CSV table of C-alpha atoms in Angstrom, one decimal:
chain,number,residue,atom,x,y,z
C,1,MET,CA,2.4,36.1,-1.2
C,2,PRO,CA,3.3,33.3,1.1
C,3,SER,CA,0.6,31.0,0.0
C,4,LEU,CA,1.9,31.2,-3.7
C,5,ASP,CA,5.5,30.5,-2.7
C,6,ARG,CA,4.3,27.5,-0.7
C,7,THR,CA,2.4,26.1,-3.7
C,8,THR,CA,5.4,26.8,-5.9
C,9,ALA,CA,7.9,24.9,-3.5
C,10,GLN,CA,5.5,22.1,-3.4
C,11,VAL,CA,5.3,21.7,-7.2
C,12,GLN,CA,9.0,21.7,-7.3
C,13,ARG,CA,9.3,18.9,-4.9
C,14,MET,CA,6.7,16.5,-6.5
C,15,PRO,CA,8.1,13.0,-6.8
C,16,ARG,CA,8.9,11.4,-10.3
C,17,LEU,CA,9.4,7.9,-11.1
C,18,ASP,CA,12.9,7.2,-12.4
C,19,LEU,CA,12.0,4.1,-14.7
C,20,PRO,CA,14.3,2.7,-17.5
C,21,ALA,CA,13.1,2.6,-21.1
C,22,HIS,CA,12.5,-1.2,-20.8
C,23,PRO,CA,11.9,-1.9,-17.3
C,24,ARG,CA,12.1,-5.7,-16.0
C,25,PRO,CA,10.5,-7.4,-13.0
C,26,VAL,CA,12.8,-8.3,-10.2
C,27,ARG,CA,11.6,-11.9,-10.3
C,28,ASP,CA,9.2,-13.8,-12.7
C,29,ASP,CA,7.1,-15.0,-9.9
C,30,TYR,CA,3.6,-13.8,-8.8
C,31,PHE,CA,4.3,-11.1,-6.0
C,32,ALA,CA,1.7,-8.3,-5.9
C,33,ASP,CA,1.3,-5.4,-3.4
C,34,PRO,CA,4.9,-5.4,-2.8
C,35,PHE,CA,6.3,-3.9,0.4
C,36,LEU,CA,10.0,-3.1,0.1
C,37,THR,CA,12.1,-2.5,3.5
C,38,ARG,CA,15.4,-2.9,5.0
C,39,PHE,CA,16.2,-4.7,8.2
C,40,ASN,CA,19.7,-5.5,9.7
C,41,GLY,CA,21.5,-4.5,6.6
C,42,GLN,CA,19.5,-6.6,4.1
C,43,TYR,CA,16.5,-6.1,2.1
C,44,TYR,CA,13.1,-7.8,2.6
C,45,ALA,CA,10.0,-7.7,0.5
C,46,TYR,CA,6.5,-9.2,1.4
C,47,GLY,CA,3.8,-9.6,-1.1
C,48,THR,CA,0.4,-11.1,-1.8
C,49,THR,CA,0.4,-14.5,-3.3
C,50,ARG,CA,-2.5,-16.5,-4.9
C,51,PRO,CA,-3.9,-19.9,-4.0
C,52,ARG,CA,-2.2,-22.7,-5.5
C,53,ASP,CA,-3.7,-26.3,-6.0
C,54,GLY,CA,-6.7,-25.2,-3.9
C,55,HIS,CA,-4.4,-24.4,-0.9
C,56,ILE,CA,-4.8,-21.1,1.0
C,57,LEU,CA,-1.6,-19.2,1.1
C,58,THR,CA,-0.9,-16.1,3.1
C,59,PHE,CA,2.3,-14.1,2.3
C,60,GLU,CA,5.6,-14.8,0.5
C,61,ALA,CA,8.7,-13.1,2.1
C,62,ILE,CA,11.8,-12.7,0.2
C,63,ARG,CA,15.3,-11.5,0.9
C,64,SER,CA,18.2,-9.8,-1.0
C,65,ASP,CA,21.6,-8.3,-0.4
C,66,ASP,CA,21.6,-6.2,-3.6
C,67,LEU,CA,18.0,-5.7,-4.7
C,68,VAL,CA,19.0,-7.8,-7.6
C,69,HIS,CA,19.2,-11.4,-6.6
C,70,TRP,CA,16.2,-12.5,-4.2
C,71,THR,CA,15.8,-15.6,-2.0
C,72,SER,CA,12.4,-16.9,-1.2
C,73,LEU,CA,11.8,-17.3,2.6
C,74,GLY,CA,8.5,-19.2,2.0
C,75,GLN,CA,5.2,-18.4,3.6
C,76,ALA,CA,5.8,-15.7,6.3
C,77,LEU,CA,2.4,-15.7,8.2
C,78,THR,CA,0.8,-18.7,10.0
C,79,PRO,CA,-2.7,-18.9,8.4
C,80,LEU,CA,-5.6,-18.1,10.7
C,81,ASP,CA,-8.6,-20.4,11.0
C,82,THR,CA,-10.9,-20.3,7.8
C,83,VAL,CA,-13.6,-18.6,9.9
C,84,PHE,CA,-11.6,-15.3,9.3
C,85,GLY,CA,-11.4,-15.8,5.5
C,86,ASP,CA,-9.4,-17.1,2.7
C,87,ALA,CA,-7.9,-14.1,1.0
C,88,TYR,CA,-4.7,-12.4,2.6
C,89,TRP,CA,-3.8,-9.0,1.0
C,90,ALA,CA,-1.1,-6.4,1.2
C,91,PRO,CA,1.3,-7.0,4.1
C,92,GLU,CA,3.5,-4.4,5.4
C,93,VAL,CA,6.3,-5.1,8.2
C,94,VAL,CA,7.9,-2.8,10.7
C,95,GLU,CA,10.3,-3.0,13.5
C,96,ARG,CA,9.0,-1.7,16.8
C,97,ASP,CA,9.7,-2.5,20.5
C,98,GLY,CA,12.3,-5.0,19.7
C,99,ARG,CA,9.9,-7.2,17.5
C,100,TYR,CA,8.5,-7.4,14.0
C,101,TRP,CA,4.9,-6.5,13.1
C,102,MET,CA,3.0,-7.4,10.1
C,103,TYR,CA,-0.1,-5.5,9.1
C,104,TYR,CA,-2.5,-7.1,6.6
C,105,SER,CA,-6.1,-7.7,5.9
C,106,VAL,CA,-8.0,-11.1,5.5
C,107,GLY,CA,-11.5,-11.7,4.2
C,108,ARG,CA,-13.6,-14.0,2.3
C,109,GLY,CA,-12.7,-13.5,-1.4
C,110,ILE,CA,-13.2,-9.7,-2.1
C,111,ASP,CA,-15.7,-9.3,0.9
C,112,ARG,CA,-15.6,-8.4,4.7
C,113,HIS,CA,-11.8,-7.6,4.8
C,114,HIS,CA,-10.6,-6.4,8.3
C,115,ILE,CA,-7.1,-5.2,9.1
C,116,ARG,CA,-5.1,-7.4,11.6
C,117,VAL,CA,-1.7,-7.6,13.0
C,118,ALA,CA,0.9,-10.4,13.5
C,119,ALA,CA,4.1,-10.5,15.3
C,120,ALA,CA,7.5,-12.3,15.0
C,121,ASP,CA,10.9,-12.2,16.5
C,122,THR,CA,12.8,-11.9,13.2
C,123,PRO,CA,11.9,-10.4,9.9
C,124,GLU,CA,11.8,-13.9,8.2
C,125,GLY,CA,8.9,-14.9,10.6
C,126,PRO,CA,6.9,-16.8,11.0
C,127,PHE,CA,4.4,-14.2,12.0
C,128,VAL,CA,1.7,-15.2,14.4
C,129,ASP,CA,-1.5,-13.3,14.5
C,130,CYS,CA,-2.1,-11.2,17.6
C,131,GLY,CA,-5.8,-11.9,17.8
C,132,VAL,CA,-6.9,-8.3,17.3
C,133,ASP,CA,-9.3,-6.7,14.6
C,134,LEU,CA,-7.8,-3.3,14.3
C,135,THR,CA,-11.0,-2.1,12.0
C,136,PRO,CA,-14.0,-3.7,13.8
C,137,GLN,CA,-16.1,-0.7,13.0
C,138,GLU,CA,-15.6,-0.8,9.3
C,139,SER,CA,-17.5,-2.7,6.8
C,140,PHE,CA,-14.4,-3.3,4.5
C,141,ALA,CA,-10.8,-2.4,5.3
C,142,ILE,CA,-7.6,-3.1,3.4
C,143,ASP,CA,-4.2,-2.1,2.6
C,144,ALA,CA,-2.6,-1.2,6.0
C,145,HIS,CA,0.2,1.2,6.1
C,146,PRO,CA,2.1,1.7,9.3
C,147,PHE,CA,3.9,5.0,9.3
C,148,ARG,CA,6.5,6.3,11.8
C,149,ASP,CA,7.1,10.0,12.0
C,150,ASP,CA,10.3,11.7,12.8
C,151,ASP,CA,9.0,12.5,16.3
C,152,GLY,CA,8.6,8.9,17.0
C,153,GLN,CA,4.6,9.0,16.6
C,154,TRP,CA,3.2,6.0,14.7
C,155,TYR,CA,0.1,6.3,12.5
C,156,LEU,CA,-2.0,3.6,10.6
C,157,PHE,CA,-3.1,4.6,6.9
C,158,PHE,CA,-5.7,2.3,5.4
C,159,ALA,CA,-8.4,2.1,2.7
C,160,ARG,CA,-12.1,1.7,3.8
C,161,ASP,CA,-15.6,1.7,2.1
C,162,VAL,CA,-17.6,5.1,2.2
C,163,LEU,CA,-21.1,5.1,0.9
C,164,GLU,CA,-21.7,9.0,1.3
C,165,GLY,CA,-20.6,11.9,-0.6
C,166,ALA,CA,-20.2,12.7,-4.3
C,167,ARG,CA,-18.1,9.8,-5.2
C,168,PRO,CA,-18.9,6.7,-3.0
C,169,GLY,CA,-16.5,3.9,-3.0
C,170,THR,CA,-13.1,2.9,-1.1
C,171,HIS,CA,-11.7,6.0,0.4
C,172,LEU,CA,-8.4,6.6,2.6
C,173,ALA,CA,-8.3,7.0,6.2
C,174,VAL,CA,-5.7,7.3,9.0
C,175,THR,CA,-5.8,6.8,12.9
C,176,ARG,CA,-3.0,6.9,15.5
C,177,LEU,CA,-1.1,3.8,16.3
C,178,PRO,CA,0.0,4.2,19.9
C,179,GLU,CA,0.8,0.5,20.6
C,180,PRO,CA,1.6,-2.0,17.8
C,181,THR,CA,-1.8,-3.8,18.6
C,182,VAL,CA,-3.8,-0.7,19.5
C,183,VAL,CA,-5.3,2.1,17.2
C,184,GLY,CA,-7.0,5.5,18.0
C,185,ALA,CA,-10.6,5.5,18.9
C,186,LYS,CA,-11.8,6.9,15.5
C,187,ALA,CA,-10.3,7.1,12.2
C,188,ARG,CA,-9.9,10.3,10.3
C,189,PRO,CA,-10.8,10.8,6.5
C,190,VAL,CA,-7.6,11.3,4.4
C,191,LEU,CA,-8.6,11.4,1.0
C,192,ALA,CA,-11.8,10.8,-1.2
C,193,PRO,CA,-11.9,10.1,-5.0
C,194,ASP,CA,-12.0,13.3,-7.1
C,195,ALA,CA,-12.0,12.0,-10.8
C,196,ASP,CA,-13.5,9.6,-13.1
C,197,TRP,CA,-10.2,7.7,-13.8
C,198,GLN,CA,-10.6,6.5,-10.1
C,199,ILE,CA,-13.8,4.4,-10.9
C,200,TYR,CA,-13.5,0.8,-10.2
C,201,GLU,CA,-17.0,-0.1,-11.8
C,202,ARG,CA,-19.9,1.8,-12.9
C,203,GLY,CA,-23.2,0.4,-11.6
C,204,ARG,CA,-21.7,-1.9,-9.2
C,205,GLU,CA,-24.2,-3.6,-7.0
C,206,ILE,CA,-22.9,-3.6,-3.2
C,207,TYR,CA,-24.4,-3.1,0.1
C,208,GLY,CA,-27.7,-3.7,-1.6
C,209,ARG,CA,-27.6,-0.7,-3.7
C,210,ARG,CA,-26.1,0.4,-7.1
C,211,PHE,CA,-23.2,2.7,-7.3
C,212,ASP,CA,-20.7,4.1,-9.8
C,213,TRP,CA,-17.9,2.9,-7.4
C,214,HIS,CA,-14.7,4.5,-6.9
C,215,THR,CA,-11.5,3.0,-5.5
C,216,LEU,CA,-8.6,4.5,-3.8
C,217,GLU,CA,-6.1,2.1,-2.2
C,218,GLY,CA,-2.7,1.1,-1.5
C,219,PRO,CA,-1.6,4.2,0.7
C,220,THR,CA,2.1,4.8,1.4
C,221,VAL,CA,3.4,7.7,3.1
C,222,THR,CA,7.0,9.3,3.2
C,223,ARG,CA,8.3,12.6,4.5
C,224,HIS,CA,10.6,14.7,2.2
C,225,GLY,CA,11.8,18.1,3.8
C,226,SER,CA,8.9,19.3,6.0
C,227,ASP,CA,6.0,17.8,3.8
C,228,TYR,CA,4.5,14.5,3.7
C,229,TYR,CA,3.6,12.6,0.5
C,230,LEU,CA,0.9,10.1,0.2
C,231,PHE,CA,1.2,7.7,-2.7
C,232,PHE,CA,-2.0,6.0,-3.5
C,233,SER,CA,-3.4,3.7,-6.3
C,234,ALA,CA,-6.8,4.2,-7.8
C,235,GLY,CA,-9.2,2.7,-10.3
C,236,SER,CA,-9.8,-1.1,-11.2
C,237,TRP,CA,-6.6,-3.1,-10.5
C,238,GLU,CA,-7.6,-5.2,-13.5
C,239,GLY,CA,-8.3,-2.0,-15.7
C,240,ALA,CA,-6.3,0.0,-18.1
C,241,GLY,CA,-6.5,3.1,-16.2
C,242,TYR,CA,-5.0,1.8,-12.9
C,243,GLY,CA,-2.1,3.8,-11.5
C,244,VAL,CA,-0.6,5.9,-8.6
C,245,SER,CA,-0.9,9.6,-7.8
C,246,VAL,CA,0.4,11.6,-4.8
C,247,ALA,CA,-1.2,14.0,-2.4
C,248,THR,CA,0.7,16.3,-0.1
C,249,ALA,CA,0.1,17.4,3.6
C,250,PRO,CA,1.9,19.4,6.4
C,251,HIS,CA,1.1,16.5,8.8
C,252,PRO,CA,0.1,12.9,8.8
C,253,PHE,CA,-3.5,14.1,9.7
C,254,GLY,CA,-3.6,16.4,6.8
C,255,PRO,CA,-5.1,18.5,5.6
C,256,TRP,CA,-4.2,16.4,2.5
C,257,ASN,CA,-4.1,18.0,-1.0
C,258,HIS,CA,-4.5,16.4,-4.2
C,259,ARG,CA,-5.1,18.1,-7.6
C,260,ALA,CA,-7.9,16.5,-9.5
C,261,GLU,CA,-6.4,15.0,-12.6
C,262,SER,CA,-7.5,13.0,-15.8
C,263,GLY,CA,-5.3,10.1,-14.9
C,264,ALA,CA,-2.7,8.9,-12.5
C,265,SER,CA,0.2,11.4,-12.3
C,266,PHE,CA,3.0,9.4,-10.8
C,267,MET,CA,2.7,5.9,-12.5
C,268,SER,CA,0.3,4.9,-15.1
C,269,SER,CA,0.3,2.2,-18.0
C,270,SER,CA,0.9,5.0,-20.5
C,271,SER,CA,3.9,6.6,-18.6
C,272,THR,CA,5.6,3.2,-17.6
C,273,ARG,CA,4.6,1.1,-20.6
C,274,LEU,CA,3.6,-1.5,-18.1
C,275,ALA,CA,0.1,-3.1,-17.6
C,276,GLY,CA,-1.6,-2.0,-14.5
C,277,PRO,CA,1.2,-0.7,-12.6
C,278,GLY,CA,0.4,0.4,-8.8
C,279,HIS,CA,0.2,-0.6,-5.2
C,280,ASN,CA,3.6,0.8,-4.5
C,281,SER,CA,5.8,1.0,-1.3
C,282,VAL,CA,8.4,3.6,-0.7
C,283,MET,CA,11.9,2.9,0.9
C,284,HIS,CA,14.5,5.4,1.9
C,285,GLY,CA,17.8,3.7,0.8
C,286,GLU,CA,21.4,4.5,1.7
C,287,ARG,CA,21.7,6.9,-1.6
C,288,THR,CA,18.4,7.1,-3.0
C,289,ILE,CA,14.6,6.7,-2.5
C,290,LEU,CA,13.2,3.4,-3.8
C,291,THR,CA,9.7,2.4,-4.8
C,292,ALA,CA,8.6,-1.1,-5.2
C,293,PHE,CA,5.3,-1.6,-7.2
C,294,HIS,CA,3.6,-4.4,-9.2
C,295,ALA,CA,2.4,-4.7,-12.8
C,296,TRP,CA,1.0,-7.4,-15.0
C,297,ASN,CA,3.1,-9.7,-17.2
C,298,SER,CA,2.4,-9.7,-20.9
C,299,GLU,CA,0.0,-12.7,-20.6
C,300,ARG,CA,-1.9,-10.9,-17.7
C,301,THR,CA,-1.4,-14.0,-15.5
C,302,ALA,CA,0.8,-12.6,-12.8
C,303,ARG,CA,1.4,-9.5,-11.0
C,304,GLN,CA,5.3,-9.1,-10.7
C,305,MET,CA,7.5,-6.7,-8.6
C,306,TYR,CA,9.4,-3.9,-10.0
C,307,ILE,CA,11.7,-1.6,-8.2
C,308,ALA,CA,12.7,1.9,-9.3
C,309,PRO,CA,14.3,5.2,-8.0
C,310,VAL,CA,12.0,8.1,-6.9
C,311,LEU,CA,13.3,11.6,-7.6
C,312,PHE,CA,12.0,14.7,-6.1
C,313,ASP,CA,12.5,17.5,-8.8
């Protein structure tokens, strides 16, 4: 009966979002794909911004002492030449080898995104691109998530387009990250779509073909006990079904297990009473585990950042 005991233990430890009845964003400003972390005793968050007055912006960095009052540090990444694109998405920053490294994607609108890395001497930046495309073999790659395991090994999770299989679309993958600017030779599949709620658009015309296009994105990994938990967003970020579910594995390379569901299990519009909650990050605080995520304001003109505890029941 060991496999039954294992399954029961995993169910008991599945994470739950501890959200108040009337959640409020931590700021009124646009701040999508929020990545929450802590450096030198202070909290930092990095998020996707939007163009203003025709100017291309990269990422805003904000800082706080208490997770309530936030100070904007301005644009954290020095923009690249426009030949690389005009849309910057989903930054994540880690400390490694005495420097700070920002992983992000850049592309032309919603096309041809690739993952890159930039470096800075402080978490405030400015981060300067290292001149490396970490996903040259991919047709489209976004939402980089650098993860350091307890044994010191680094991995890079990300989302990429896959046209084969029962549910073509944007799937999740992982590769080693032996150096801050070096990835493994070949990425491994992590998770493929497994339900209709993960459909981004039916009959989408892309790559010269028409697909019922699925999307898994925004991977973030945390370890709790001996298990690894992969939080991921799915569906259309503008649609009512967008939300976050969780997969589990015994190792960063998997095998990753996700039970097919009729909707997002960890975070959804119905469970949070928020519009389009998703693309979360997870941070282990001093007393609790926290997640930051975005959701639309009531006018659906801005995605704003929320922070809430994560409980493992």
